[in-house]
Amino acid sequence: MTTRSVCLDYVEVANVITNYAAAGMGRTFQNLALFRHSTVIENLLVGMHLHLSSHWWGALFNTPHTRADEARAHDEALKLLQFVGLRGRGDVLARNLAYGEQRRLEIGRALATRPTLLMLDEPTAGMNPHESADLTAFMRQMRDELDLTILLIEHDMKVVMDVSERVTVLDHGTKIAEGPPAQVRTDPRVIEAYLGAPK
């Protein structure tokens, strides 16, 4: 039997999704995991619940503190909408967004948790080259403007090389290379594993 643990900033995080978010880890999924029948803004507000200070009884009695807390969250959600490129789309149901917009919304919901580490699982999966290039530029923007560490799991090597500062390459679960993109790109093991051995 193997045991494993997750640590962030040298602190072990219990294996519960809400603990990951509270510890500063945001994530997206390879398959979209949006609340499809909720609006764009409602999806973002779900990501902010960890940072609300009001309690259930405040919601029940509609206290001034709860109203102020919700107004702050709504204002923050509007700023996030703009940042992820969905300005003016807050009242649209998530299911009615284009595929690339749904990906951006999912990233926005992860950003709403205020992570220091953002884990993206194949964010460009299913995208056409134009959508993929747009999302790659957006990942660079997030990294640079939010001072955010991004852990990217991706099979599209162009995306990986364009956005990464450091790359780790796995082949059937075994690490075969690690380093800056320029170094990894020319590694013979990487070329053989992903491009095929020369004949």
Coordinates of C-alpha atoms in Angstrom, one line a residue:
M1 CA 0.0 0.0 0.0
T2 CA 1.3 3.4 -0.9
T3 CA 0.6 6.6 1.0
R4 CA 0.7 10.0 -0.4
S5 CA 0.2 13.6 0.7
V6 CA -0.2 17.0 -0.8
C7 CA 1.9 19.9 0.5
L8 CA 1.8 23.6 -0.4
D9 CA 4.4 25.9 1.1
Y10 CA 5.6 23.0 3.2
V11 CA 2.3 22.5 4.9
E12 CA 0.4 19.2 4.4
V13 CA -3.1 19.6 3.1
A14 CA -5.8 17.0 4.1
N15 CA -7.2 15.1 1.1
V16 CA -10.5 17.1 1.0
I17 CA -11.3 19.4 -2.0
T18 CA -12.4 22.3 0.2
N19 CA -9.1 22.0 2.1
Y20 CA -7.2 22.4 -1.1
A21 CA -9.1 25.6 -2.0
A22 CA -8.7 27.0 1.5
A23 CA -4.9 26.2 1.4
G24 CA -4.6 28.3 -1.8
M25 CA -4.9 25.6 -4.6
G26 CA -7.4 26.3 -7.4
R27 CA -8.0 23.8 -10.2
T28 CA -9.9 23.1 -13.3
F29 CA -10.9 19.8 -14.8
Q30 CA -10.1 18.1 -18.1
N31 CA -13.8 17.7 -18.6
L32 CA -15.8 20.9 -17.9
A33 CA -17.3 20.9 -14.5
L34 CA -19.5 24.0 -14.5
F35 CA -22.9 24.5 -13.1
R36 CA -24.4 24.5 -16.5
H37 CA -27.9 25.7 -15.4
S38 CA -26.6 28.6 -13.4
T39 CA -25.5 31.9 -14.8
V40 CA -21.9 32.9 -15.4
I41 CA -21.9 35.2 -12.4
E42 CA -23.4 32.5 -10.2
N43 CA -20.6 30.1 -11.2
L44 CA -18.0 32.7 -10.1
L45 CA -19.8 33.4 -6.8
V46 CA -19.6 29.7 -6.0
G47 CA -15.8 30.0 -6.1
M48 CA -15.9 32.9 -3.6
H49 CA -17.8 31.2 -0.9
L50 CA -14.7 30.3 1.1
H51 CA -13.9 34.0 1.5
L52 CA -17.4 35.2 2.7
S53 CA -17.6 36.0 6.4
S54 CA -21.3 35.9 6.8
H55 CA -23.2 32.9 8.2
W56 CA -26.4 31.0 7.3
W57 CA -28.4 33.0 9.9
G58 CA -27.3 36.2 8.3
A59 CA -28.7 35.0 5.0
L60 CA -31.9 33.8 6.7
F61 CA -32.5 37.2 8.3
N62 CA -30.9 39.3 5.5
T63 CA -28.6 41.2 7.8
P64 CA -26.7 44.3 6.7
H65 CA -23.4 42.4 7.2
T66 CA -24.6 39.6 4.9
R67 CA -25.8 42.1 2.3
A68 CA -22.5 43.9 2.4
D69 CA -20.6 40.6 2.1
E70 CA -22.6 39.6 -0.9
A71 CA -22.2 43.0 -2.6
R72 CA -18.4 42.8 -2.2
A73 CA -18.4 39.3 -3.7
H74 CA -20.6 40.5 -6.6
D75 CA -18.2 43.4 -7.3
E76 CA -15.2 41.0 -7.2
A77 CA -17.1 38.6 -9.6
L78 CA -17.7 41.5 -12.0
K79 CA -13.9 42.3 -12.0
L80 CA -13.2 38.6 -12.6
L81 CA -15.6 38.6 -15.5
Q82 CA -13.7 41.3 -17.2
F83 CA -10.3 39.7 -16.5
V84 CA -11.3 36.3 -18.0
G85 CA -12.8 38.0 -21.1
L86 CA -16.5 37.5 -20.3
R87 CA -17.5 41.1 -19.5
G88 CA -21.2 41.6 -20.1
R89 CA -21.9 37.8 -20.1
G90 CA -22.7 37.5 -16.3
D91 CA -26.4 36.8 -16.8
V92 CA -25.9 34.1 -19.5
L93 CA -26.4 30.5 -18.5
A94 CA -23.1 28.7 -18.5
R95 CA -24.4 26.1 -20.9
N96 CA -25.1 28.8 -23.5
L97 CA -21.5 29.9 -23.7
A98 CA -19.2 28.9 -26.5
Y99 CA -16.7 26.1 -25.6
G100 CA -13.7 28.4 -25.2
E101 CA -15.8 30.8 -23.0
Q102 CA -16.8 27.9 -20.8
R103 CA -13.1 27.1 -20.3
R104 CA -12.4 30.7 -19.3
L105 CA -15.4 30.6 -16.9
E106 CA -14.0 27.5 -15.3
I107 CA -10.7 29.2 -14.9
G108 CA -12.4 32.3 -13.5
R109 CA -14.2 30.2 -10.9
A110 CA -10.9 28.7 -9.8
L111 CA -9.4 32.2 -9.6
A112 CA -12.4 33.2 -7.5
T113 CA -10.9 31.0 -4.7
R114 CA -7.9 33.3 -4.7
P115 CA -5.3 30.6 -5.2
T116 CA -1.5 30.9 -5.1
L117 CA -1.3 27.7 -7.1
L118 CA -3.6 27.2 -10.1
M119 CA -3.7 23.6 -11.5
L120 CA -5.0 23.4 -15.0
D121 CA -5.8 19.9 -16.4
E122 CA -5.6 20.0 -20.2
P123 CA -7.2 23.4 -20.5
T124 CA -6.9 23.5 -24.3
A125 CA -8.4 20.0 -24.9
G126 CA -11.0 20.1 -27.7
M127 CA -10.1 23.6 -28.8
N128 CA -9.3 24.7 -32.3
P129 CA -5.9 26.3 -33.0
H130 CA -7.3 29.9 -32.6
E131 CA -9.0 29.1 -29.3
S132 CA -5.9 27.3 -28.1
A133 CA -3.6 30.3 -28.9
D134 CA -6.1 32.7 -27.2
L135 CA -6.1 30.5 -24.0
T136 CA -2.3 30.2 -24.1
A137 CA -2.0 34.0 -24.1
F138 CA -4.5 34.2 -21.3
M139 CA -2.4 31.7 -19.2
R140 CA 0.6 33.9 -19.7
Q141 CA -1.4 36.9 -18.6
M142 CA -2.6 35.2 -15.5
R143 CA 0.9 34.1 -14.6
D144 CA 2.4 37.5 -15.1
E145 CA -0.4 39.8 -13.8
L146 CA -1.6 37.7 -10.9
D147 CA 1.9 36.5 -9.8
L148 CA 0.4 33.1 -9.9
T149 CA 2.1 29.7 -10.1
I150 CA 0.4 27.5 -12.7
L151 CA 0.7 23.7 -12.8
L152 CA -0.2 22.8 -16.3
I153 CA -1.0 19.2 -17.4
E154 CA -1.2 19.4 -21.2
H155 CA -0.5 17.1 -24.2
D156 CA -0.3 20.0 -26.7
M157 CA 3.5 20.6 -26.8
K158 CA 3.1 24.0 -28.5
V159 CA 1.0 25.2 -25.6
V160 CA 3.4 23.8 -23.0
M161 CA 6.5 25.4 -24.6
D162 CA 4.7 28.7 -25.2
V163 CA 3.5 29.2 -21.6
S164 CA 5.9 27.3 -19.4
E165 CA 9.0 28.5 -17.6
R166 CA 9.9 24.9 -16.4
V167 CA 8.7 21.7 -18.0
T168 CA 8.6 18.1 -16.6
V169 CA 7.9 15.4 -19.2
L170 CA 6.4 12.0 -18.2
D171 CA 6.4 9.0 -20.4
H172 CA 4.1 6.2 -19.1
G173 CA 4.3 7.7 -15.6
T174 CA 8.1 8.0 -15.5
K175 CA 9.8 11.3 -15.5
I176 CA 12.2 11.5 -18.6
A177 CA 13.1 15.1 -18.6
E178 CA 12.9 18.3 -16.7
G179 CA 14.1 21.9 -17.2
P180 CA 13.5 25.0 -19.2
P181 CA 11.5 24.6 -22.4
A182 CA 14.4 25.1 -24.7
Q183 CA 16.4 22.4 -23.0
V184 CA 13.5 19.9 -22.8
R185 CA 12.5 20.5 -26.5
T186 CA 15.9 19.1 -27.6
D187 CA 16.1 16.2 -25.2
P188 CA 16.5 13.0 -27.2
R189 CA 14.3 11.0 -24.8
V190 CA 11.5 13.6 -25.2
I191 CA 11.9 13.5 -29.0
E192 CA 11.8 9.7 -29.1
A193 CA 8.8 9.5 -26.7
Y194 CA 6.7 12.2 -28.4
L195 CA 7.9 12.3 -32.0
G196 CA 9.1 8.8 -32.5
A197 CA 12.6 7.5 -32.8
P198 CA 14.5 8.3 -36.0
K199 CA 14.9 5.4 -38.4

